[in-house]
Coordinates of C-alpha atoms and ligand atoms in Angstrom, one line a residue:
X350 CA -4.1 6.4 41.6
X351 CA -3.8 4.4 38.3
X352 CA -1.2 5.4 35.8
X353 CA -3.9 6.3 33.3
X354 CA -5.6 8.6 35.7
X355 CA -2.4 10.3 36.7
X356 CA -1.7 11.0 33.0
X357 CA -5.2 12.3 32.5
X358 CA -4.7 14.7 35.5
X359 CA -1.4 15.9 34.1
X360 CA -2.8 16.4 30.6
X361 CA -5.8 18.3 32.0
X362 CA -3.6 20.5 34.2
X363 CA -1.3 21.4 31.3
X364 CA -4.3 22.4 29.2
X365 CA -6.1 24.3 32.0
X366 CA -2.9 26.2 32.9
X367 CA -1.9 27.1 29.3
X368 CA 1.0 24.7 28.7
X369 CA -0.3 22.4 26.0
X370 CA -3.5 22.2 24.0
X371 CA -4.5 19.6 21.5
X372 CA -3.9 21.1 18.1
X373 CA -7.0 22.0 16.1
X374 CA -9.2 21.2 19.1
X375 CA -12.3 22.8 17.7
X376 CA -12.2 20.4 14.8
X377 CA -11.7 17.4 17.1
X378 CA -7.9 17.6 17.2
X379 CA -5.6 16.3 14.4
X380 CA -3.0 13.6 14.0
X381 CA -1.4 13.6 17.4
X382 CA -0.3 17.2 17.1
X383 CA -0.2 19.6 20.0
X384 CA 0.1 23.3 20.4
X385 CA 2.2 25.0 23.1
X386 CA 0.3 27.7 25.0
X387 CA 2.0 30.7 26.7
X388 CA 3.5 28.7 29.6
X389 CA 4.4 25.7 27.4
X390 CA 6.4 27.8 25.0
X391 CA 8.3 29.4 28.0
X392 CA 9.2 26.0 29.3
X393 CA 10.1 24.6 25.8
X394 CA 12.4 27.6 25.3
X395 CA 14.0 27.0 28.7
X396 CA 14.7 23.4 27.7
X397 CA 16.2 24.4 24.4
X398 CA 18.3 27.2 25.9
X399 CA 19.6 24.9 28.7
X400 CA 20.5 22.3 26.1
X401 CA 22.2 25.0 24.0
X402 CA 24.2 26.2 27.1
X403 CA 25.4 22.7 28.0
X404 CA 25.9 21.2 24.5
X405 CA 27.0 24.2 22.5
X406 CA 28.1 27.1 24.6
X407 CA 30.1 25.0 27.0
X408 CA 32.1 23.6 24.1
X409 CA 34.1 26.0 22.0
X410 CA 34.2 23.4 19.2
X411 CA 30.4 23.0 18.9
X412 CA 28.5 25.3 16.5
X413 CA 24.8 25.5 15.7
X414 CA 23.0 25.5 12.3
X415 CA 19.4 25.6 11.2
X416 CA 18.7 23.6 8.1
X417 CA 15.7 23.4 5.8
X418 CA 12.9 21.0 6.7
X419 CA 12.4 19.9 3.1
X420 CA 15.7 18.7 1.6
X421 CA 16.5 17.4 -1.8
X422 CA 14.7 13.9 -1.8
X423 CA 17.9 12.2 -2.9
X424 CA 19.1 12.9 0.7
X425 CA 16.7 10.2 1.9
X426 CA 17.9 7.6 -0.6
X427 CA 21.5 8.1 0.6
X428 CA 20.5 8.1 4.3
X429 CA 18.6 4.9 3.9
X430 CA 15.3 6.4 5.0
X431 CA 13.6 5.6 1.7
X432 CA 14.5 1.9 1.9
X433 CA 13.5 -0.5 4.6
X434 CA 15.6 1.4 7.1
X435 CA 12.8 3.7 8.2
X436 CA 9.8 1.5 7.8
X437 CA 7.5 0.1 10.5
X438 CA 5.6 -3.1 10.2
X439 CA 1.9 -2.3 10.3
X440 CA -1.1 -4.6 11.1
X441 CA -4.8 -3.8 11.1
X442 CA -7.6 -5.3 13.2
X443 CA -10.1 -6.9 10.8
X444 CA -12.9 -6.2 13.3
X445 CA -12.4 -2.7 14.7
X446 CA -9.9 -1.6 12.0
X447 CA -7.5 0.0 14.5
X448 CA -3.9 -0.1 13.4
X449 CA -0.8 -1.1 15.4
X450 CA 2.9 -1.6 15.0
X451 CA 3.5 -5.3 14.6
X452 CA 5.5 -5.3 17.8
X453 CA 2.5 -4.1 19.8
X454 CA 0.4 -7.1 18.9
X455 CA 0.6 -10.7 20.3
X456 CA -0.6 -13.7 18.4
X457 CA -2.4 -11.6 15.9
X458 CA -4.9 -10.5 18.6
X459 CA -6.1 -6.9 18.5
X460 CA -5.1 -5.2 21.8
X461 CA -8.3 -3.0 21.7
X462 CA -11.1 -5.5 20.8
X463 CA -9.5 -9.0 20.6
X464 CA -10.2 -9.3 16.9
X465 CA -7.8 -10.9 14.5
X466 CA -5.2 -8.7 12.8
X467 CA -4.0 -8.8 9.2
X468 CA -0.5 -10.0 8.1
X469 CA 2.1 -7.2 8.7
X470 CA 3.0 -4.9 5.8
X471 CA 5.8 -2.5 5.6
X472 CA 5.0 1.2 6.0
X473 CA 7.4 4.1 5.5
X474 CA 7.2 6.7 8.3
X475 CA 8.3 9.7 6.2
X476 CA 5.6 12.3 5.4
X477 CA 5.3 13.1 1.8
X478 CA 4.6 16.4 0.1
X479 CA 5.0 17.8 -3.5
X480 CA 7.2 20.7 -4.6
X481 CA 5.6 22.9 -7.3
X482 CA 2.1 22.6 -8.8
X483 CA 2.5 19.1 -10.3
X484 CA 1.7 16.2 -8.0
X485 CA 3.8 13.7 -9.7
X486 CA 6.5 11.3 -8.4
X487 CA 9.2 13.5 -9.8
X488 CA 8.0 16.3 -7.6
X489 CA 7.6 14.3 -4.5
X490 CA 9.6 15.4 -1.5
X491 CA 9.6 14.6 2.2
X492 CA 9.4 16.4 5.5
X493 CA 12.5 15.5 7.4
X494 CA 12.1 12.6 9.9
X495 CA 15.3 13.7 11.8
X496 CA 17.0 17.1 11.9
X497 CA 20.6 15.8 11.5
X498 CA 20.7 15.1 7.7
X499 CA 21.2 18.8 6.8
X500 CA 24.2 18.8 9.1
X501 CA 25.8 16.0 7.1
X502 CA 25.0 17.7 3.8
X503 CA 26.5 20.9 5.0
X504 CA 29.4 19.2 6.7
X505 CA 32.1 20.7 4.4
X506 CA 30.4 24.1 4.2
X507 CA 30.3 24.5 8.0
X508 CA 33.8 23.0 8.6
X509 CA 35.4 25.2 6.0
X510 CA 33.6 28.4 6.7
X511 CA 34.1 28.2 10.4
X512 CA 37.7 26.7 10.1
X513 CA 36.8 23.8 12.4
X514 CA 39.4 21.2 13.3
X515 CA 38.5 17.7 14.5
X516 CA 37.1 16.9 16.9
X517 CA 34.1 19.3 16.6
X518 CA 30.3 19.2 16.7
X519 CA 27.5 20.7 14.7
X520 CA 24.1 21.0 16.5
X521 CA 20.6 21.8 15.5
X522 CA 17.2 22.3 17.0
X523 CA 14.1 22.0 14.8
X524 CA 10.9 20.3 13.8
X525 CA 10.9 16.7 12.6
X526 CA 8.0 14.7 11.2
X527 CA 7.1 11.0 11.4
X528 CA 3.9 9.4 10.2
X529 CA 3.8 7.3 13.4
X530 CA 1.2 4.4 13.1
X531 CA 0.0 4.6 16.6
X532 CA 0.9 7.9 18.2
X533 CA 0.1 7.9 21.9
X534 CA 1.0 9.0 25.4
X535 CA 0.5 12.7 24.7
X536 CA 3.7 14.6 24.0
X537 CA 5.7 11.3 24.1
X538 CA 4.9 10.2 20.6
X539 CA 3.7 12.9 18.2
X540 CA 3.7 13.1 14.4
X541 CA 5.2 16.6 14.4
X542 CA 7.8 17.2 17.1
X543 CA 11.0 19.2 17.8
X544 CA 14.4 17.6 18.1
X545 CA 17.7 18.8 19.6
X546 CA 20.5 17.0 17.9
X547 CA 24.3 17.2 18.0
X548 CA 26.7 15.4 15.6
X549 CA 30.2 15.1 17.0
X550 CA 32.8 14.4 14.3
X551 CA 36.0 12.6 15.3
X552 CA 38.6 10.1 14.2
X553 CA 37.4 6.5 14.4
X554 CA 39.9 5.5 17.1
X555 CA 38.4 8.0 19.5
X556 CA 34.7 7.2 19.0
X557 CA 34.5 5.0 22.2
X558 CA 36.1 7.8 24.3
X559 CA 33.7 10.4 23.0
X560 CA 30.7 8.1 23.2
X561 CA 31.4 7.8 26.9
X562 CA 31.9 11.5 27.3
X563 CA 28.6 12.5 25.7
X564 CA 26.6 9.8 27.4
X565 CA 27.8 10.9 30.8
X566 CA 27.4 14.6 30.0
X567 CA 23.9 14.1 28.8
X568 CA 22.9 12.0 31.8
X569 CA 24.4 14.6 34.2
X570 CA 22.3 17.4 32.5
X571 CA 19.1 15.6 33.4
X572 CA 20.2 15.1 37.0
X573 CA 21.4 18.7 37.3
X574 CA 17.9 19.8 36.2
X575 CA 16.4 17.9 39.0
X576 CA 15.1 14.6 37.5
X577 CA 15.0 11.9 40.1
X578 CA 17.9 9.5 39.9
X579 CA 15.5 6.5 40.4
X580 CA 13.5 7.5 37.4
X581 CA 16.5 7.7 35.0
X582 CA 18.5 4.9 33.5
X583 CA 20.7 4.1 30.6
X584 CA 19.8 1.2 28.3
X585 CA 22.3 -0.4 26.0
X586 CA 20.2 -1.2 22.8
X587 CA 20.8 -4.6 21.4
X588 CA 22.2 -4.8 17.8
X589 CA 18.9 -6.3 16.5
X590 CA 16.9 -3.2 17.6
X591 CA 19.4 -0.5 16.4
X592 CA 18.6 1.9 13.6
X593 CA 20.1 1.0 10.2
X594 CA 22.9 3.5 10.5
X595 CA 24.0 2.7 14.0
X596 CA 27.1 0.9 15.4
X597 CA 26.2 1.4 19.0
X598 CA 23.1 2.9 20.7
X599 CA 22.5 3.8 24.4
X600 CA 19.1 5.2 25.3
X601 CA 18.5 7.5 28.2
X602 CA 15.3 6.2 29.6
X603 CA 12.8 7.8 31.9
X604 CA 10.2 6.1 34.1
X605 CA 7.0 7.7 32.8
X606 CA 3.7 6.8 34.5
X607 CA 3.2 4.6 31.5
X608 CA 6.5 2.8 31.9
X609 CA 10.3 3.1 31.1
X610 CA 10.8 4.8 27.7
X611 CA 13.5 6.5 25.7
X612 CA 13.9 10.2 26.1
X613 CA 17.2 10.6 24.3
X614 CA 19.4 8.4 22.1
X615 CA 23.3 8.5 22.1
X616 CA 24.3 6.9 18.8
X617 CA 27.6 5.9 17.2
X618 CA 26.7 6.5 13.5
X619 CA 30.2 5.6 12.2
X620 CA 31.0 7.2 8.9
X621 CA 27.7 6.0 7.4
X622 CA 26.2 9.4 6.6
X623 CA 29.3 11.2 5.3
X624 CA 30.4 8.3 3.1
X625 CA 26.9 7.6 1.7
X626 CA 26.2 11.2 0.9
X627 CA 29.6 11.5 -0.8
X628 CA 28.8 8.5 -2.9
X629 CA 25.3 9.5 -3.8
X630 CA 26.1 13.2 -4.5
X631 CA 29.5 12.8 -6.1
X632 CA 30.8 15.5 -3.8
X633 CA 33.4 14.5 -1.3
X634 CA 32.3 15.1 2.3
X635 CA 35.7 14.2 3.7
X636 CA 38.2 15.9 6.0
X637 CA 41.9 16.6 6.1
X638 CA 44.2 18.9 7.9
X639 CA 47.9 19.1 8.8
X640 CA 47.6 16.4 11.4
X641 CA 45.6 14.2 8.9
X642 CA 47.0 14.9 5.5
X643 CA 45.2 12.0 3.9
X644 CA 41.5 12.8 3.5
X645 CA 39.0 10.5 5.3
X646 CA 35.4 10.4 6.5
X647 CA 35.2 11.4 10.2
X648 CA 33.1 9.2 12.4
X649 CA 30.1 10.5 14.3
X650 CA 28.7 10.4 17.8
X651 CA 25.2 11.8 17.9
X652 CA 23.0 12.9 20.8
X653 CA 19.4 13.2 19.9
X654 CA 16.5 14.3 22.2
X655 CA 12.9 15.5 21.7
X656 CA 11.8 18.7 23.3
X657 CA 8.2 17.4 23.9
X658 CA 9.4 14.1 25.4
X659 CA 11.7 15.9 27.8
X660 CA 9.0 18.4 28.8
X661 CA 6.7 15.5 29.6
X662 CA 9.4 13.8 31.6
X663 CA 10.3 16.9 33.6
X664 CA 6.6 17.6 34.3
X665 CA 5.8 14.0 35.3
X666 CA 8.8 14.1 37.6
X667 CA 7.9 17.4 39.2
X668 CA 4.1 16.7 39.6
X669 CA 3.1 16.2 43.3
X670 CA -0.2 16.0 45.1
X671 CA -0.4 17.2 48.6
X672 CA -3.3 15.8 50.5
X673 CA -4.8 18.1 53.1
X674 CA -3.6 21.1 51.1
X675 CA -0.5 23.3 51.7
X676 CA -2.2 25.6 54.2
X677 CA -2.2 29.4 53.4
X678 CA -6.0 29.9 53.2
X679 CA -6.6 26.8 51.2
X680 CA -10.0 25.3 51.1
X681 CA -9.1 22.2 49.0
X682 CA -8.4 18.8 50.4
X683 CA -5.8 18.1 47.8
X684 CA -3.4 20.4 46.1
X685 CA -1.0 20.1 43.2
X686 CA 2.5 21.5 43.3
X687 CA 4.9 21.2 40.4
X688 CA 8.4 21.0 42.0
X689 CA 10.2 22.1 38.8
X690 CA 13.7 23.3 38.7
X691 CA 13.7 27.1 38.7
X692 CA 15.6 27.0 35.4
X693 CA 12.8 25.0 33.7
X694 CA 9.8 26.8 35.3
X695 CA 7.9 29.0 32.8
X696 CA 7.6 31.8 35.4
X697 CA 10.4 32.6 37.9
X698 CA 8.7 35.2 39.9
X699 CA 5.0 36.0 40.5
X700 CA 4.2 39.5 41.6
X701 CA 1.1 39.5 43.8
X702 CA -0.6 42.5 45.5
X703 CA -2.2 41.1 48.7
X704 CA -5.6 42.5 47.6
X705 CA -7.0 44.2 44.5
X706 CA -6.8 47.7 46.1
X707 CA -5.4 50.5 44.0
X708 CA -2.7 51.5 46.6
X709 CA -1.4 47.9 46.6
X710 CA -1.8 47.2 42.8
X711 CA 0.0 50.4 41.9
X712 CA 2.9 49.5 44.1
X713 CA 2.9 45.9 42.7
X714 CA 2.9 47.3 39.1
X715 CA 5.9 49.4 40.0
X716 CA 7.7 46.3 41.2
X717 CA 6.7 44.5 38.0
X718 CA 8.2 47.3 36.0
X719 CA 11.4 47.1 38.0
X720 CA 11.8 43.3 37.5
X721 CA 10.3 42.6 34.1
X722 CA 13.5 42.6 32.1
X723 CA 15.5 40.5 34.6
X724 CA 13.2 37.6 35.3
X725 CA 10.4 35.6 33.7
X726 CA 7.7 37.2 35.6
X727 CA 3.9 37.2 35.9
X728 CA 1.6 39.7 37.5
X729 CA -1.6 38.4 39.1
X730 CA -4.2 40.3 41.1
X731 CA -7.3 38.1 40.8
X732 CA -8.6 35.9 43.6
X733 CA -7.5 35.5 47.2
X734 CA -3.8 35.4 47.9
X735 CA -4.1 31.7 48.9
X736 CA -5.6 30.8 45.6
X737 CA -2.9 32.7 43.7
X738 CA -0.2 30.9 45.6
X739 CA -1.9 27.6 44.6
X740 CA -2.0 28.7 40.9
X741 CA 1.7 29.5 41.0
X742 CA 2.4 26.2 42.8
X743 CA 0.6 24.3 40.1
X744 CA 2.7 25.8 37.3
X745 CA 6.0 25.4 39.2
X746 CA 6.8 29.1 40.0
X747 CA 9.7 29.1 42.5
X748 CA 9.2 32.5 44.0
X749 CA 6.3 34.8 44.7
X750 CA 6.6 38.5 45.8
X751 CA 3.6 39.8 47.8
X752 CA 2.9 43.4 48.3
X753 CA 0.9 44.3 51.4
X754 CA 0.1 47.4 53.4
X755 CA 3.4 47.2 55.3
X756 CA 5.1 47.4 51.9
X757 CA 3.7 50.9 51.5
X758 CA 5.2 52.2 54.7
X759 CA 8.4 50.1 55.0
X760 CA 9.2 49.7 51.3
X761 CA 9.6 46.0 51.6
X762 CA 7.8 42.9 50.4
X763 CA 7.3 39.2 51.3
X764 CA 9.2 36.7 49.1
X765 CA 7.6 33.2 49.3
X766 CA 9.6 30.2 48.4
X767 CA 7.6 27.4 46.6
X768 CA 9.5 24.5 48.0
X769 CA 9.9 25.5 51.7
X770 CA 6.9 27.8 51.7
X771 CA 9.1 30.1 53.8
X772 CA 8.3 33.8 53.7
X773 CA 11.1 36.3 54.0
X774 CA 10.8 40.1 54.2
X775 CA 13.0 41.8 51.7
X776 CA 13.7 45.5 51.0
X777 CA 12.4 46.5 47.6
X778 CA 15.6 48.1 46.5
X779 CA 17.4 44.8 47.1
X780 CA 14.8 42.7 45.4
X781 CA 16.5 42.0 42.0
X782 CA 19.7 40.9 43.7
X783 CA 18.0 38.8 46.4
X784 CA 15.6 37.1 43.9
X785 CA 18.6 36.2 41.7
X786 CA 20.4 34.8 44.7
X787 CA 17.3 32.8 45.8
X788 CA 17.0 31.3 42.3
X789 CA 20.6 30.4 42.2
X790 CA 20.5 28.8 45.6
X791 CA 17.5 26.7 44.6
X792 CA 19.5 25.5 41.5
X793 CA 22.4 24.6 43.8
X794 CA 20.1 22.5 46.0
X795 CA 18.9 20.6 42.9
X796 CA 22.2 19.3 41.8
Ligands
ATP930 P1 11.0 5.5 19.4 O1 11.7 4.2 19.4 O2 10.4 6.0 20.7 O3 10.2 5.8 18.2 P2 13.4 6.4 18.1 O4 14.4 5.5 18.6 O5 12.8 6.2 16.8 O6 12.2 6.6 19.2 P3 15.2 8.5 17.6 O7 15.1 8.3 16.1 O8 16.4 8.0 18.3 O9 13.9 7.9 18.3 O10 14.9 10.0 18.0 C1 15.6 10.7 18.9 C2 14.7 11.4 19.9 O11 13.7 12.1 19.3 C3 13.9 10.4 20.8 O12 14.7 10.0 21.9 C4 12.8 11.3 21.3 O13 13.1 12.1 22.3 C5 12.5 12.1 20.0 N1 11.4 11.5 19.2 C6 11.5 10.6 18.3 N2 10.3 10.3 17.8 C7 9.4 11.1 18.4 C8 8.0 11.3 18.4 N3 7.2 10.6 17.5 N4 7.4 12.2 19.2 C9 8.2 12.9 20.1 N5 9.5 12.8 20.2 C10 10.1 11.9 19.4

């Protein structure tokens, strides 16, 4: 199957199954924005919480903040985003008027229609807005293009109020906005997207050590969550392609159906941000303690990833087509199964009465009640049992609990495992314990 068709299939599955919808679809969509549906939000929350666990909770010296999206516009002068640092070079086809980044075009030939493109012009990627009723330049502000700047502005507030000692980290998850010229590839490049960033502050002499630490740690996180080793690599970004603030950049890249692309950046930002904000604001964002009596600007190692990009990578990696079907009363010649890690899957356990008969559905609802606060759970009684297994396979649910007539007499149920398709009879009273055990074992097999 062509890469384009594979992406079309994935996009269509995610829409049909309630993961991701085009935003404002009834008006024809808008500006490469997407809405998460009920299953998408579960999965996005899983990604964010797994990141929190690994980056924040696993490190006693990392704390989380949640800064404003619209900061004092002087922030963006100091950070370099208002200058040439955050501009793309834009060209436009003189025939079809499609616009591209300069780097996407060869010999001034439009990639869409072959027309001649204009000379490149510089274009700032920050989204503008106005604060208050007057739409004048003095009232102009910007939606943040990265989440980390409020971390730098609040550096002293966080360090002092939490009594943090170097080295330490400040993390943040939140929306960022970029007026991308040519957004494409679905969740990969959006204009409004969520980032998970962590700024690790340290002394300059230890930046190389910490860069290695965070790079390896982040790579391991992806592998532990089941991403295929062959589809992951690290890319040392050459100096000429680094962002204006960076001293060293390594990208974690994933092999999407549309090619190898960055999913996360590990950056050495030096003391660029703290020193520039100190200069521009007149407030010293420096650090001292007993071991460092002379105040200085700590250096920063940053990890920066996008929730949507990661979701797309995890889904592309897990998407499998089984020709001839998976059996179990299937009528289709080809079936889709999403082999997602149980920690990422929107639903952990599906509760399925064998048939829609009151004696079975009542029992199934009892089980739903018993499990609902311990697992991400879905109750489904519509359609044949084979079809319902297929639906759960498509959304990556690791376990299904089926209630049949024997359940009524023996007080037990069948637990079906998505990967092996093995079915095991389990006593209802032991169900919470056994389900947790099965989920843990499937995690163990992943890493
Ligand atoms: P690219 O070169 O792909 O535009 P970038 O190098 O500008 O990315 P960073 O500024 O390093 O990206 O952002 C860090 C992370 O934020 C990226 O690795 C990606 O996961 C996410 N991200 C950045 N821009 C977007 C976007 N337009 N849509 C979705 N996620 C994004």
